Amino acid sequence: MKPAHVLRIMAIGSSTTFDPGVSGDAATWPARLEYWLNQLSPSHPVEVVNAGVPGYGVITDLIRLETDLYRYEPDVIVLYEGHNDLFGALRGGRDDLHPATKTPGEVPAVTPWGRWLTRHSLLYGKLAARLDVIRFRASGRSALTRSEGSGQSDADVIEAGARHFERDVASFLAVAHTLGARVVVPELVHASGVGSVSEPDPALRKIWSYTVPFAAPETVLRAYVRYNAVLASLAHGFGASWVPTASFGLAGTQWYEDGDPIHFNDAGAERMARQLAGVLLASKILDSPDPHAHSGISAFYHGSPACVVRD
């Protein structure tokens, strides 16, 4: 049950919200966001719930919001999502990244203990993520070589992915609005810097080539610009709070796990949290409760008018 007189913020996203690259649960950016909000505004207690799940994308966030997370009655949702959607779009259509099985069409089984550990153990999550990265990179290199002669331009791939991303984010924001939660959408950050479309640093280019082995660094960076534009447009269109992050100062490898351009280390998580806390307090996003917040949750899940999800 939510404590009385405490504003509950829920951070929803994937591994970049779960923060597997930090030293412990208390060092994740959602945990540090709670710390800084309570330090900077002690008269308005805040609780931040980290609902990040490694490997998730917007559509899985949406499903989880509708089936599970709504029960926590968040007053504010911070949706920090898009990395996996972007990478998934860039690798789309490369068959060797989706190995065939003997039972096509069957949903793969997930062991209960594996699922539990992934959701509750930072160490297990980090180990599992590293194994996935090894497989991911090996298959991605051959995919990049084969795709160079496919005839489909990078611009076409980015645009197709962005349109799909737009539909998923719109659906998420529509449901969140129906539940009465205010939504904050921070701009996606990475080591090359928000808005960058090229990376001249050879060391960082190498990191990108290992992280996204099926696309050139310039393609990845242009995709980030396009996906952030989608997030900004939808945030404004749905009345969510868009948070530009270029001023956060999170460009450069010193803020990220070694060899990783998107997952924070302790310093990056701290900076993300401190900067975001300042923006939230300065903009008064947390000071104006929606009088209808949560009024629709019970009815929504007991047969009241359905939420309209835009295509």
Short mmCIF file of N, CA, C and O in Angstrom, two decimals, residues 1-69:
data_model
loop_
_atom_site.label_atom_id
_atom_site.label_comp_id
_atom_site.label_asym_id
_atom_site.label_seq_id
_atom_site.Cartn_x
_atom_site.Cartn_y
_atom_site.Cartn_z
N MET A 1 0.85 -1.19 0.00
CA MET A 1 0.00 0.00 0.00
C MET A 1 0.88 1.25 0.00
O MET A 1 1.91 1.29 0.68
N LYS A 2 0.48 2.24 -0.74
CA LYS A 2 1.26 3.46 -0.82
C LYS A 2 1.16 4.24 0.48
O LYS A 2 0.06 4.46 1.01
N PRO A 3 2.30 4.68 1.03
CA PRO A 3 2.26 5.47 2.27
C PRO A 3 1.49 6.76 2.08
O PRO A 3 1.51 7.38 1.01
N ALA A 4 0.79 7.15 3.12
CA ALA A 4 0.01 8.39 3.05
C ALA A 4 0.94 9.58 2.94
O ALA A 4 2.03 9.61 3.54
N HIS A 5 0.53 10.56 2.17
CA HIS A 5 1.26 11.83 2.02
C HIS A 5 2.63 11.66 1.38
O HIS A 5 3.51 12.51 1.57
N VAL A 6 2.84 10.56 0.68
CA VAL A 6 4.09 10.34 -0.04
C VAL A 6 3.79 10.27 -1.53
O VAL A 6 2.91 9.52 -1.96
N LEU A 7 4.49 11.06 -2.31
CA LEU A 7 4.33 11.03 -3.76
C LEU A 7 5.09 9.82 -4.30
O LEU A 7 6.28 9.67 -4.04
N ARG A 8 4.41 8.97 -5.03
CA ARG A 8 5.06 7.78 -5.57
C ARG A 8 5.40 7.99 -7.05
O ARG A 8 4.52 8.21 -7.88
N ILE A 9 6.68 7.90 -7.35
CA ILE A 9 7.17 7.97 -8.73
C ILE A 9 7.59 6.57 -9.14
O ILE A 9 8.25 5.87 -8.38
N MET A 10 7.21 6.17 -10.33
CA MET A 10 7.61 4.86 -10.84
C MET A 10 8.47 5.06 -12.08
O MET A 10 8.03 5.69 -13.05
N ALA A 11 9.70 4.56 -12.03
CA ALA A 11 10.60 4.62 -13.18
C ALA A 11 10.42 3.35 -14.00
O ALA A 11 10.69 2.25 -13.51
N ILE A 12 9.94 3.49 -15.22
CA ILE A 12 9.65 2.36 -16.08
C ILE A 12 10.60 2.37 -17.27
O ILE A 12 10.79 3.40 -17.92
N GLY A 13 11.18 1.21 -17.56
CA GLY A 13 12.09 1.11 -18.68
C GLY A 13 12.75 -0.25 -18.69
O GLY A 13 12.25 -1.21 -18.11
N SER A 14 13.90 -0.32 -19.33
CA SER A 14 14.60 -1.60 -19.47
C SER A 14 15.86 -1.59 -18.62
O SER A 14 15.87 -1.07 -17.51
N SER A 15 16.96 -2.16 -19.13
CA SER A 15 18.18 -2.25 -18.33
C SER A 15 18.78 -0.88 -18.02
O SER A 15 19.47 -0.72 -17.02
N THR A 16 18.52 0.12 -18.86
CA THR A 16 19.05 1.45 -18.59
C THR A 16 18.31 2.13 -17.44
O THR A 16 18.72 3.19 -16.98
N THR A 17 17.20 1.54 -17.01
CA THR A 17 16.52 1.97 -15.79
C THR A 17 16.87 1.05 -14.64
O THR A 17 17.14 1.49 -13.52
N PHE A 18 16.90 -0.25 -14.90
CA PHE A 18 17.32 -1.24 -13.90
C PHE A 18 18.75 -0.97 -13.43
O PHE A 18 19.10 -1.20 -12.28
N ASP A 19 19.60 -0.46 -14.33
CA ASP A 19 20.97 -0.05 -14.03
C ASP A 19 21.89 -1.19 -13.59
O ASP A 19 22.42 -1.19 -12.47
N PRO A 20 22.15 -2.18 -14.46
CA PRO A 20 23.03 -3.29 -14.08
C PRO A 20 24.49 -2.90 -13.96
O PRO A 20 25.28 -3.65 -13.41
N GLY A 21 24.88 -1.72 -14.46
CA GLY A 21 26.27 -1.32 -14.44
C GLY A 21 26.73 -0.62 -13.17
O GLY A 21 27.91 -0.28 -13.04
N VAL A 22 25.82 -0.41 -12.21
CA VAL A 22 26.20 0.28 -10.98
C VAL A 22 26.57 -0.73 -9.90
O VAL A 22 26.41 -1.94 -10.06
N SER A 23 27.08 -0.21 -8.78
CA SER A 23 27.63 -1.07 -7.74
C SER A 23 26.58 -1.75 -6.87
O SER A 23 26.90 -2.70 -6.15
N GLY A 24 25.35 -1.30 -6.90
CA GLY A 24 24.31 -1.92 -6.09
C GLY A 24 22.98 -1.22 -6.30
O GLY A 24 22.89 -0.18 -6.97
N ASP A 25 21.93 -1.80 -5.73
CA ASP A 25 20.59 -1.25 -5.93
C ASP A 25 20.48 0.21 -5.49
O ASP A 25 19.78 1.00 -6.12
N ALA A 26 21.16 0.57 -4.42
CA ALA A 26 21.07 1.93 -3.90
C ALA A 26 21.77 2.94 -4.80
O ALA A 26 21.59 4.15 -4.62
N ALA A 27 22.57 2.46 -5.76
CA ALA A 27 23.30 3.37 -6.66
C ALA A 27 22.61 3.57 -7.99
O ALA A 27 23.10 4.32 -8.84
N THR A 28 21.49 2.91 -8.24
CA THR A 28 20.76 3.08 -9.50
C THR A 28 20.22 4.50 -9.59
O THR A 28 19.97 5.15 -8.57
N TRP A 29 19.99 4.97 -10.81
CA TRP A 29 19.50 6.34 -10.91
C TRP A 29 18.10 6.52 -10.31
O TRP A 29 17.83 7.59 -9.74
N PRO A 30 17.18 5.53 -10.38
CA PRO A 30 15.91 5.75 -9.68
C PRO A 30 16.09 5.88 -8.16
O PRO A 30 15.42 6.71 -7.52
N ALA A 31 16.99 5.08 -7.58
CA ALA A 31 17.23 5.18 -6.14
C ALA A 31 17.86 6.53 -5.80
O ALA A 31 17.50 7.17 -4.79
N ARG A 32 18.79 6.97 -6.62
CA ARG A 32 19.41 8.27 -6.37
C ARG A 32 18.44 9.42 -6.64
O ARG A 32 18.54 10.48 -6.01
N LEU A 33 17.51 9.23 -7.56
CA LEU A 33 16.48 10.25 -7.79
C LEU A 33 15.65 10.43 -6.53
O LEU A 33 15.35 11.57 -6.13
N GLU A 34 15.26 9.33 -5.89
CA GLU A 34 14.52 9.43 -4.63
C GLU A 34 15.34 10.20 -3.59
O GLU A 34 14.82 11.07 -2.88
N TYR A 35 16.62 9.85 -3.49
CA TYR A 35 17.49 10.51 -2.53
C TYR A 35 17.52 12.02 -2.77
O TYR A 35 17.34 12.82 -1.84
N TRP A 36 17.76 12.43 -4.01
CA TRP A 36 17.92 13.84 -4.29
C TRP A 36 16.62 14.62 -4.17
O TRP A 36 16.62 15.77 -3.69
N LEU A 37 15.52 14.03 -4.56
CA LEU A 37 14.24 14.73 -4.40
C LEU A 37 13.94 14.98 -2.93
O LEU A 37 13.47 16.05 -2.55
N ASN A 38 14.22 13.98 -2.10
CA ASN A 38 13.97 14.15 -0.66
C ASN A 38 14.99 15.08 0.00
O ASN A 38 14.67 15.77 0.97
N GLN A 39 16.21 15.13 -0.53
CA GLN A 39 17.20 16.06 -0.01
C GLN A 39 16.87 17.51 -0.37
O GLN A 39 16.99 18.41 0.45
N LEU A 40 16.45 17.70 -1.61
CA LEU A 40 16.21 19.05 -2.11
C LEU A 40 14.86 19.61 -1.70
O LEU A 40 14.68 20.82 -1.67
N SER A 41 13.92 18.72 -1.41
CA SER A 41 12.58 19.17 -1.00
C SER A 41 12.07 18.28 0.12
O SER A 41 11.14 17.50 -0.06
N PRO A 42 12.68 18.37 1.31
CA PRO A 42 12.34 17.46 2.41
C PRO A 42 10.92 17.57 2.92
O PRO A 42 10.42 16.64 3.55
N SER A 43 10.27 18.67 2.66
CA SER A 43 8.89 18.83 3.14
C SER A 43 7.88 18.11 2.26
O SER A 43 6.70 18.05 2.61
N HIS A 44 8.33 17.58 1.12
CA HIS A 44 7.45 16.85 0.22
C HIS A 44 8.03 15.46 -0.04
O HIS A 44 8.74 15.26 -1.03
N PRO A 45 7.78 14.51 0.86
CA PRO A 45 8.40 13.18 0.74
C PRO A 45 8.02 12.47 -0.55
O PRO A 45 6.87 12.50 -0.99
N VAL A 46 9.03 11.83 -1.15
CA VAL A 46 8.86 11.15 -2.44
C VAL A 46 9.40 9.73 -2.31
O VAL A 46 10.42 9.48 -1.67
N GLU A 47 8.71 8.79 -2.95
CA GLU A 47 9.16 7.41 -3.05
C GLU A 47 9.32 7.10 -4.53
O GLU A 47 8.43 7.38 -5.33
N VAL A 48 10.46 6.54 -4.91
CA VAL A 48 10.69 6.17 -6.31
C VAL A 48 10.82 4.66 -6.41
O VAL A 48 11.65 4.05 -5.75
N VAL A 49 9.97 4.05 -7.23
CA VAL A 49 9.97 2.61 -7.46
C VAL A 49 10.70 2.32 -8.77
O VAL A 49 10.35 2.88 -9.81
N ASN A 50 11.72 1.48 -8.72
CA ASN A 50 12.45 1.10 -9.93
C ASN A 50 11.75 -0.09 -10.56
O ASN A 50 11.84 -1.21 -10.07
N ALA A 51 11.06 0.15 -11.68
CA ALA A 51 10.34 -0.91 -12.39
C ALA A 51 11.04 -1.27 -13.69
O ALA A 51 10.42 -1.79 -14.62
N GLY A 52 12.34 -1.02 -13.76
CA GLY A 52 13.10 -1.38 -14.96
C GLY A 52 13.32 -2.87 -15.06
O GLY A 52 13.61 -3.53 -14.06
N VAL A 53 13.18 -3.41 -16.25
CA VAL A 53 13.41 -4.84 -16.50
C VAL A 53 14.33 -4.98 -17.71
O VAL A 53 13.98 -4.55 -18.81
N PRO A 54 15.52 -5.57 -17.54
CA PRO A 54 16.43 -5.74 -18.67
C PRO A 54 15.77 -6.45 -19.84
O PRO A 54 15.06 -7.44 -19.66
N GLY A 55 16.00 -5.93 -21.03
CA GLY A 55 15.47 -6.55 -22.24
C GLY A 55 14.11 -6.05 -22.67
O GLY A 55 13.66 -6.37 -23.78
N TYR A 56 13.44 -5.25 -21.84
CA TYR A 56 12.10 -4.79 -22.20
C TYR A 56 12.16 -3.67 -23.22
O TYR A 56 13.16 -2.97 -23.38
N GLY A 57 11.05 -3.50 -23.93
CA GLY A 57 10.81 -2.38 -24.82
C GLY A 57 9.50 -1.74 -24.43
O GLY A 57 8.84 -2.16 -23.46
N VAL A 58 9.07 -0.74 -25.19
CA VAL A 58 7.87 0.00 -24.82
C VAL A 58 6.64 -0.90 -24.78
O VAL A 58 5.80 -0.78 -23.88
N ILE A 59 6.52 -1.83 -25.72
CA ILE A 59 5.30 -2.65 -25.75
C ILE A 59 5.23 -3.56 -24.53
O ILE A 59 4.15 -3.79 -23.98
N THR A 60 6.37 -4.08 -24.07
CA THR A 60 6.34 -4.90 -22.86
C THR A 60 6.13 -4.05 -21.62
O THR A 60 5.50 -4.49 -20.65
N ASP A 61 6.61 -2.82 -21.64
CA ASP A 61 6.30 -1.88 -20.56
C ASP A 61 4.80 -1.64 -20.49
O ASP A 61 4.21 -1.57 -19.40
N LEU A 62 4.19 -1.48 -21.64
CA LEU A 62 2.74 -1.25 -21.70
C LEU A 62 1.96 -2.42 -21.13
O LEU A 62 1.04 -2.24 -20.32
N ILE A 63 2.34 -3.63 -21.54
CA ILE A 63 1.65 -4.82 -21.03
C ILE A 63 1.81 -4.91 -19.52
O ILE A 63 0.84 -5.18 -18.80
N ARG A 64 3.00 -4.66 -19.04
CA ARG A 64 3.23 -4.75 -17.60
C ARG A 64 2.48 -3.65 -16.85
O ARG A 64 1.99 -3.86 -15.74
N LEU A 65 2.37 -2.47 -17.44
CA LEU A 65 1.62 -1.39 -16.81
C LEU A 65 0.15 -1.78 -16.64
O LEU A 65 -0.45 -1.56 -15.59
N GLU A 66 -0.40 -2.41 -17.67
CA GLU A 66 -1.82 -2.78 -17.64
C GLU A 66 -2.11 -3.97 -16.74
O GLU A 66 -3.21 -4.09 -16.19
N THR A 67 -1.14 -4.87 -16.60
CA THR A 67 -1.40 -6.12 -15.89
C THR A 67 -0.83 -6.16 -14.48
O THR A 67 -1.22 -7.01 -13.68
N ASP A 68 0.12 -5.29 -14.17
CA ASP A 68 0.82 -5.40 -12.89
C ASP A 68 1.09 -4.05 -12.25
O ASP A 68 0.68 -3.79 -11.12
N LEU A 69 1.77 -3.17 -12.94
CA LEU A 69 2.28 -1.95 -12.32
C LEU A 69 1.19 -0.99 -11.88
O LEU A 69 1.40 -0.20 -10.95
#
